[in-house]
Amino acid sequence: TWGKTSISIQRKMVQSNTGPIPSTVGRSFVKQYYTLLNTDPASLNRFYGSDSTVTHGQHIAVPENDIAVHGETEIHAKVLSHGFDECRAELTFVDCQQGIQGGVLLLVHGQLVNKGAKPRRFTQTFFLAVQENGYYVRNDILRFLDAPEKDDVDTVNEVEPLQSPQQQQQQIYL
């Protein structure tokens, strides 16, 4: 079971000799999560628990916008603030790893296509923690990877270019 939602996966169905198979748990979760994002985004908070933490942000970290929220009520408000409407996820990849205490770590990359809006590239990391009847989202970090707007370009261009290790070494010895 995922959080308090009726969408479920039985832990015994994904067991191997060493425990749950992370890729099976992860892919099942991803399918259910992004389907609900498309059909009923207001219900996504069902995947989370009272100790869950969510951080959602843009391509450039803005501290006042990237504040972590905790618990189902704050997470519900954060998800609604995105204005998802018939949002379709087009996934490029899903990576899954075994986490601590039987949990599963996921990295999802793709683009979200919201009704009437341009596609937005994103990466999202989840930690699925074990609960009595399955898993719930303990941690969720979503980062949109959109290209900078024109106003941001000057700021981005002010950053000095990275130097290769050879260039750095030459500077040290000069």
Backbone as JSON, one array per atom type, in Angstrom:
{
  "sequence": "TWGKTSISIQRKMVQSNTGPIPSTVGRSFVKQYYTLLNTDPASLNRFYGSDSTVTHGQHIAVPENDIAVHGETEIHAKVLSHGFDECRAELTFVDCQQGIQGGVLLLVHGQLVNKGAKPRRFTQTFFLAVQENGYYVRNDILRFLDAPEKDDVDTVNEVEPLQSPQQQQQQIYL",
  "N": [[0.84, -1.18, 0.0], [0.5, 2.25, -0.73], [1.21, 4.87, 1.18], [-1.73, 6.3, 2.44], [-3.43, 5.69, 0.43], [-5.66, 3.85, -1.74], [-4.42, 2.65, -3.78], [-2.24, 0.07, -4.44], [0.53, -2.14, -3.79], [1.53, -5.31, -3.15], [3.81, -6.24, -0.68], [4.75, -8.86, -0.49], [4.57, -9.74, -3.09], [6.72, -8.69, -4.4], [9.0, -9.73, -3.35], [12.26, -11.01, -2.99], [14.79, -13.44, -2.31], [16.37, -11.91, -0.67], [14.84, -9.79, 0.1], [12.52, -7.11, -0.76], [12.35, -6.38, -4.27], [13.99, -3.71, -5.54], [13.64, -2.43, -8.11], [11.17, -3.4, -8.99], [9.4, -2.49, -7.0], [9.9, 0.27, -7.24], [9.25, 0.9, -9.96], [6.55, 0.2, -10.04], [5.52, 2.01, -8.16], [6.15, 4.47, -9.45], [4.59, 4.33, -11.78], [1.99, 4.37, -10.66], [2.07, 6.79, -9.19], [2.53, 8.87, -11.13], [0.37, 8.43, -12.79], [-1.75, 9.12, -11.11], [-1.04, 11.79, -10.76], [-1.79, 12.74, -13.24], [-4.57, 12.17, -13.36], [-5.79, 12.86, -10.89], [-4.47, 15.06, -9.27], [-4.84, 16.37, -6.83], [-5.02, 14.39, -5.0], [-2.52, 13.36, -4.52], [-1.25, 13.66, -2.09], [-1.85, 11.46, -0.6], [0.12, 9.58, -0.86], [2.01, 10.22, 0.97], [3.3, 10.54, 4.36], [2.89, 11.53, 7.85], [5.44, 12.2, 8.65], [6.75, 12.86, 6.35], [8.78, 14.64, 3.93], [9.01, 17.26, 1.59], [10.55, 18.9, -1.11], [10.28, 21.17, -3.61], [11.43, 22.71, -6.54], [12.83, 25.22, -8.79], [14.98, 25.45, -11.75], [17.12, 27.0, -10.95], [18.26, 27.39, -7.75], [16.28, 28.97, -5.42], [16.23, 30.23, -2.4], [13.96, 31.17, -0.84], [11.85, 30.04, -2.23], [12.34, 27.35, -2.3], [11.78, 25.99, 0.04], [11.56, 23.36, 2.32], [8.7, 21.35, 2.89], [6.58, 19.79, 5.31], [4.77, 16.9, 6.31], [1.38, 15.79, 5.62], [-0.6, 17.84, 5.18], [0.8, 20.27, 4.57], [2.24, 19.33, 2.39], [0.18, 18.67, 0.63], [-0.8, 21.27, 0.05], [1.48, 22.31, -1.21], [1.71, 20.69, -3.52], [-0.72, 21.35, -4.79], [-0.14, 24.0, -5.36], [1.33, 23.96, -7.67], [-0.44, 23.85, -9.75], [-1.22, 21.68, -11.37], [-2.86, 20.24, -14.11], [-4.43, 17.86, -15.79], [-1.9, 16.75, -16.17], [0.69, 15.24, -17.84], [3.18, 12.8, -17.6], [6.18, 12.29, -19.21], [8.47, 10.0, -19.23], [12.0, 9.69, -19.11], [13.95, 8.13, -17.84], [14.04, 5.81, -15.07], [15.63, 5.24, -12.16], [16.44, 2.86, -9.69], [17.24, 1.96, -6.37], [18.18, -0.15, -3.62], [17.39, 0.96, -0.41], [18.09, 2.2, 2.93], [16.99, 0.26, 5.74], [15.17, -1.35, 4.32], [13.91, 0.35, 2.55], [13.33, 2.13, -0.59], [15.16, 3.86, -2.99], [14.61, 6.28, -5.44], [15.22, 7.72, -8.63], [13.91, 9.85, -10.92], [13.54, 10.94, -14.23], [12.47, 13.2, -16.73], [9.86, 14.74, -18.62], [7.25, 16.99, -17.77], [4.06, 17.52, -18.95], [1.81, 19.85, -18.83], [-1.65, 20.62, -19.09], [-2.25, 22.79, -21.72], [0.19, 24.12, -21.48], [3.75, 24.67, -21.98], [6.04, 21.9, -22.29], [7.87, 20.79, -19.38], [11.04, 20.05, -18.39], [12.24, 17.76, -15.92], [13.64, 16.5, -12.86], [13.23, 14.06, -10.38], [13.48, 12.91, -7.11], [12.8, 10.25, -4.99], [12.37, 8.83, -1.75], [11.24, 5.85, -0.71], [9.84, 4.71, 2.08], [9.54, 1.94, 4.32], [6.44, 0.81, 5.51], [3.84, -0.61, 7.6], [2.01, -1.95, 5.83], [3.24, -1.81, 3.35], [4.69, 0.71, 1.47], [5.59, 4.21, 1.78], [5.96, 7.63, 0.68], [8.7, 8.99, 1.94], [10.61, 10.95, 1.52], [10.82, 13.53, -0.94], [12.1, 15.11, -3.65], [11.81, 17.48, -6.04], [12.9, 18.89, -8.99], [12.65, 21.34, -11.37], [13.97, 21.65, -14.64], [14.07, 23.67, -16.48], [15.2, 25.89, -19.09], [16.99, 28.94, -18.42], [15.14, 31.97, -18.02], [15.07, 34.99, -20.02], [15.68, 37.18, -18.3], [17.23, 35.93, -16.39], [19.58, 35.24, -17.66], [21.74, 37.12, -17.74], [22.62, 37.06, -15.09], [23.4, 34.38, -14.9], [25.47, 34.37, -16.79], [27.4, 35.88, -15.51], [28.83, 34.27, -13.88], [31.98, 32.82, -13.41], [33.62, 30.84, -15.91], [34.06, 27.29, -15.6], [37.2, 25.78, -14.97], [39.45, 23.52, -16.56], [41.05, 20.64, -15.02], [43.76, 20.69, -15.77], [44.19, 23.4, -16.44], [43.74, 24.53, -13.94], [45.86, 23.41, -12.51], [48.03, 24.53, -13.87], [47.77, 27.19, -13.11], [48.35, 27.02, -10.42], [51.08, 26.4, -10.4], [52.22, 28.6, -11.58]],
  "CA": [[0.0, 0.0, 0.0], [1.24, 3.51, -0.79], [0.62, 5.85, 2.09], [-3.09, 5.97, 2.85], [-4.23, 5.52, -0.76], [-6.1, 2.5, -2.02], [-3.49, 2.11, -4.77], [-1.36, -0.75, -3.62], [1.38, -3.22, -4.27], [1.77, -6.19, -2.02], [5.24, -6.46, -0.45], [5.1, -10.26, -0.74], [4.65, -9.95, -4.54], [7.99, -8.17, -4.91], [10.06, -10.25, -2.49], [13.26, -11.97, -3.45], [15.36, -14.08, -1.13], [17.02, -10.91, 0.17], [13.91, -8.71, 0.4], [11.81, -6.57, -1.92], [13.17, -6.03, -5.43], [13.82, -2.26, -5.68], [13.13, -2.01, -9.41], [9.74, -3.73, -9.05], [8.72, -1.54, -6.12], [10.05, 1.61, -7.81], [8.48, 1.08, -11.2], [5.13, 0.16, -9.69], [5.21, 3.3, -7.54], [6.22, 5.54, -10.45], [3.4, 4.22, -12.63], [0.83, 4.8, -9.89], [2.21, 8.19, -8.8], [2.36, 9.77, -12.27], [-1.01, 8.27, -13.26], [-2.57, 9.96, -10.23], [-0.71, 13.17, -11.09], [-2.57, 13.07, -14.42], [-6.01, 12.03, -13.19], [-6.3, 13.45, -9.65], [-3.31, 15.56, -8.54], [-5.2, 16.78, -5.47], [-4.94, 13.21, -4.13], [-1.14, 12.88, -4.39], [-0.82, 13.66, -0.69], [-2.09, 10.13, -0.04], [1.36, 8.79, -0.91], [2.92, 10.75, 1.98], [2.94, 10.35, 5.76], [3.03, 12.69, 8.72], [6.87, 12.53, 8.77], [7.3, 13.06, 5.0], [9.35, 15.95, 3.61], [8.99, 17.55, 0.16], [11.14, 20.14, -1.6], [10.07, 21.33, -5.05], [12.05, 23.97, -6.92], [13.12, 25.53, -10.19], [16.33, 25.09, -12.2], [18.07, 27.76, -10.13], [17.77, 27.35, -6.38], [15.86, 30.23, -4.82], [15.96, 29.77, -1.03], [12.61, 31.43, -0.33], [10.9, 29.2, -2.94], [12.73, 25.94, -2.19], [11.64, 25.6, 1.44], [10.98, 22.03, 2.5], [7.43, 21.28, 3.62], [6.5, 18.55, 6.07], [3.44, 16.41, 6.66], [0.4, 15.7, 4.54], [-1.31, 19.1, 4.92], [1.7, 21.18, 3.85], [2.56, 18.7, 1.1], [-1.01, 18.85, -0.2], [-0.8, 22.66, -0.4], [2.6, 22.48, -2.14], [1.34, 20.04, -4.78], [-1.77, 22.17, -5.42], [0.44, 25.27, -5.81], [1.88, 23.79, -9.02], [-1.51, 24.01, -10.74], [-1.27, 20.55, -12.3], [-4.16, 20.01, -14.73], [-4.21, 16.85, -16.83], [-0.46, 16.75, -16.35], [1.18, 13.97, -18.34], [4.62, 12.6, -17.41], [6.9, 11.55, -20.25], [9.67, 9.64, -18.48], [13.2, 9.3, -19.83], [14.48, 6.99, -17.1], [13.74, 5.63, -13.64], [16.67, 4.45, -11.5], [15.98, 2.37, -8.39], [18.25, 1.31, -5.53], [17.79, -0.55, -2.27], [17.73, 1.97, 0.57], [18.25, 1.71, 4.3], [15.84, -0.31, 6.43], [14.23, -1.93, 3.36], [13.31, 1.36, 1.69], [13.74, 2.17, -1.99], [15.54, 5.18, -3.48], [14.27, 6.42, -6.85], [15.54, 8.93, -9.38], [13.05, 9.88, -12.1], [13.86, 12.06, -15.11], [11.6, 13.26, -17.9], [9.23, 16.04, -18.74], [5.85, 17.07, -17.41], [3.31, 18.3, -19.92], [0.58, 20.31, -18.19], [-2.65, 21.06, -20.06], [-2.14, 24.15, -22.21], [1.48, 24.74, -21.16], [4.89, 24.03, -22.63], [6.64, 20.83, -21.47], [8.9, 21.19, -18.43], [11.93, 18.96, -18.01], [12.35, 17.66, -14.47], [14.21, 15.33, -12.2], [12.57, 13.91, -9.09], [14.05, 11.86, -6.27], [11.91, 9.78, -3.93], [12.75, 7.72, -0.88], [10.06, 5.12, -0.26], [10.12, 4.05, 3.36], [8.67, 0.8, 4.62], [5.41, 0.92, 6.54], [3.28, -1.92, 7.91], [1.38, -2.61, 4.69], [3.91, -1.51, 2.09], [5.63, 1.83, 1.42], [5.07, 5.57, 1.62], [7.01, 8.56, 0.28], [9.3, 9.65, 3.11], [11.28, 12.15, 1.0], [10.53, 13.83, -2.34], [12.75, 16.33, -4.13], [11.48, 17.73, -7.44], [13.6, 20.07, -9.53], [12.4, 21.62, -12.78], [15.24, 21.92, -15.3], [13.82, 24.57, -17.6], [16.25, 26.85, -19.42], [16.76, 30.23, -17.76], [14.43, 33.02, -18.74], [15.98, 36.06, -20.48], [16.11, 37.98, -17.15], [18.21, 35.17, -15.62], [20.78, 34.97, -18.44], [22.84, 37.98, -17.31], [23.11, 36.54, -13.82], [24.1, 33.13, -15.17], [26.7, 34.66, -17.52], [28.37, 36.52, -14.65], [29.6, 33.23, -13.2], [33.2, 32.49, -14.15], [33.58, 29.49, -16.46], [34.86, 26.29, -14.91], [38.48, 25.49, -15.62], [39.83, 22.11, -16.57], [42.08, 20.37, -14.01], [45.07, 21.11, -16.28], [44.27, 24.84, -16.3], [43.88, 24.81, -12.52], [47.21, 23.04, -12.1], [48.95, 25.51, -14.43], [47.68, 28.39, -12.29], [49.01, 26.75, -9.15], [52.52, 26.38, -10.57], [52.73, 29.85, -12.15]],
  "C": [[0.89, 1.24, 0.0], [0.56, 4.5, 0.12], [-0.76, 5.4, 2.51], [-3.98, 5.7, 1.64], [-4.62, 4.06, -0.96], [-5.24, 1.86, -3.11], [-2.45, 1.3, -4.01], [-0.49, -1.69, -4.43], [1.69, -4.06, -3.04], [3.26, -6.43, -1.87], [5.62, -7.89, -0.78], [5.23, -10.55, -2.24], [6.01, -9.53, -5.09], [9.16, -8.64, -4.06], [11.02, -11.12, -3.29], [13.77, -12.64, -2.18], [15.97, -13.07, -0.16], [16.1, -9.75, 0.53], [13.23, -8.22, -0.86], [12.79, -6.21, -3.04], [12.95, -4.54, -5.71], [13.22, -1.82, -7.01], [11.64, -2.3, -9.55], [8.93, -2.76, -8.21], [8.72, -0.16, -6.78], [9.2, 1.83, -9.04], [6.98, 1.03, -10.96], [4.7, 1.49, -9.07], [5.14, 4.4, -8.58], [4.99, 5.51, -11.35], [2.17, 4.76, -11.91], [0.88, 6.3, -9.57], [1.91, 9.12, -9.98], [1.0, 9.59, -12.94], [-1.93, 9.14, -12.42], [-2.28, 11.44, -10.47], [-1.56, 13.63, -12.27], [-4.06, 13.11, -14.13], [-6.58, 12.76, -11.98], [-5.15, 14.0, -8.8], [-3.61, 16.0, -7.11], [-5.11, 15.62, -4.49], [-3.51, 12.69, -3.94], [-0.67, 12.83, -2.95], [-1.04, 12.32, -0.01], [-0.85, 9.25, -0.02], [2.3, 9.13, 0.25], [2.4, 10.46, 3.39], [3.17, 11.61, 6.57], [4.49, 13.12, 8.88], [7.54, 12.76, 7.41], [7.8, 14.49, 4.82], [9.41, 16.09, 2.09], [9.69, 18.87, -0.09], [10.95, 20.15, -3.11], [10.65, 22.68, -5.45], [12.29, 24.08, -8.41], [14.56, 25.15, -10.52], [17.41, 25.82, -11.43], [17.49, 27.81, -8.72], [17.48, 28.77, -5.88], [15.41, 29.9, -3.41], [14.54, 30.01, -0.54], [11.55, 30.59, -1.03], [11.15, 27.71, -2.73], [12.66, 25.43, -0.75], [10.98, 24.23, 1.5], [9.68, 22.15, 3.28], [7.31, 19.89, 4.21], [5.04, 18.18, 6.35], [2.44, 16.56, 5.52], [-0.28, 17.03, 4.2], [-0.45, 20.07, 4.13], [2.06, 20.63, 2.48], [1.39, 18.86, 0.14], [-1.05, 20.27, -0.79], [0.3, 22.9, -1.43], [2.26, 21.89, -3.51], [0.28, 20.87, -5.51], [-1.2, 23.47, -5.98], [1.04, 25.17, -7.22], [0.82, 23.95, -10.11], [-1.56, 22.89, -11.77], [-2.69, 20.35, -12.79], [-3.95, 19.08, -15.91], [-2.73, 16.78, -17.19], [0.01, 15.35, -16.72], [2.7, 13.9, -18.15], [5.16, 11.76, -18.56], [8.28, 11.25, -19.66], [10.8, 9.18, -19.39], [13.85, 8.09, -19.16], [14.0, 7.0, -15.67], [14.85, 4.73, -13.1], [16.19, 4.1, -10.1], [17.15, 1.7, -7.66], [17.62, 0.91, -4.2], [18.26, 0.53, -1.31], [17.87, 1.36, 1.96], [16.91, 1.19, 4.84], [14.75, -0.79, 5.46], [13.55, -0.94, 2.44], [13.87, 1.29, 0.28], [14.0, 3.63, -2.38], [15.29, 5.23, -4.98], [14.76, 7.74, -7.4], [14.76, 8.85, -10.68], [13.43, 11.12, -12.92], [12.92, 12.02, -16.31], [11.08, 14.66, -18.09], [7.76, 15.92, -18.37], [5.17, 17.99, -18.41], [1.96, 18.62, -19.28], [-0.36, 20.84, -19.26], [-2.45, 22.53, -20.43], [-0.82, 24.84, -21.94], [2.61, 24.01, -21.91], [5.44, 22.93, -21.71], [7.74, 21.38, -20.58], [9.73, 19.97, -18.07], [12.09, 18.96, -16.5], [13.18, 16.45, -14.08], [13.57, 15.28, -10.81], [13.17, 12.71, -8.38], [13.06, 11.53, -5.17], [12.67, 8.79, -3.04], [11.46, 7.12, -0.37], [10.45, 4.35, 0.99], [9.1, 2.93, 3.58], [7.67, 1.21, 5.7], [4.76, -0.46, 6.68], [2.74, -2.65, 6.69], [2.05, -2.34, 3.36], [4.91, -0.38, 2.23], [4.87, 3.15, 1.42], [6.25, 6.45, 1.24], [7.49, 9.29, 1.53], [9.95, 10.97, 2.69], [11.0, 12.28, -0.49], [11.21, 15.15, -2.67], [12.49, 16.43, -5.63], [12.21, 18.99, -7.87], [13.24, 20.19, -11.0], [13.7, 22.08, -13.42], [15.09, 22.85, -16.49], [15.01, 25.49, -17.83], [15.95, 28.18, -18.75], [15.97, 31.18, -18.65], [15.43, 34.12, -19.09], [16.51, 36.88, -19.3], [17.2, 37.28, -16.36], [19.55, 35.02, -16.34], [21.95, 35.83, -17.99], [23.45, 37.46, -16.01], [23.92, 35.28, -14.05], [25.43, 33.4, -15.86], [27.77, 35.32, -16.66], [29.25, 35.52, -13.91], [30.83, 32.9, -14.05], [33.12, 31.07, -14.67], [34.47, 28.55, -15.65], [36.14, 26.03, -15.68], [38.74, 24.0, -15.55], [40.88, 21.89, -15.47], [43.48, 20.81, -14.47], [45.25, 22.62, -16.13], [44.44, 25.23, -14.84], [45.28, 24.51, -12.05], [48.23, 24.05, -12.62], [48.94, 26.77, -13.59], [48.41, 28.2, -10.97], [50.51, 26.88, -9.28], [53.07, 27.68, -11.18], [53.13, 30.84, -11.11]]
}
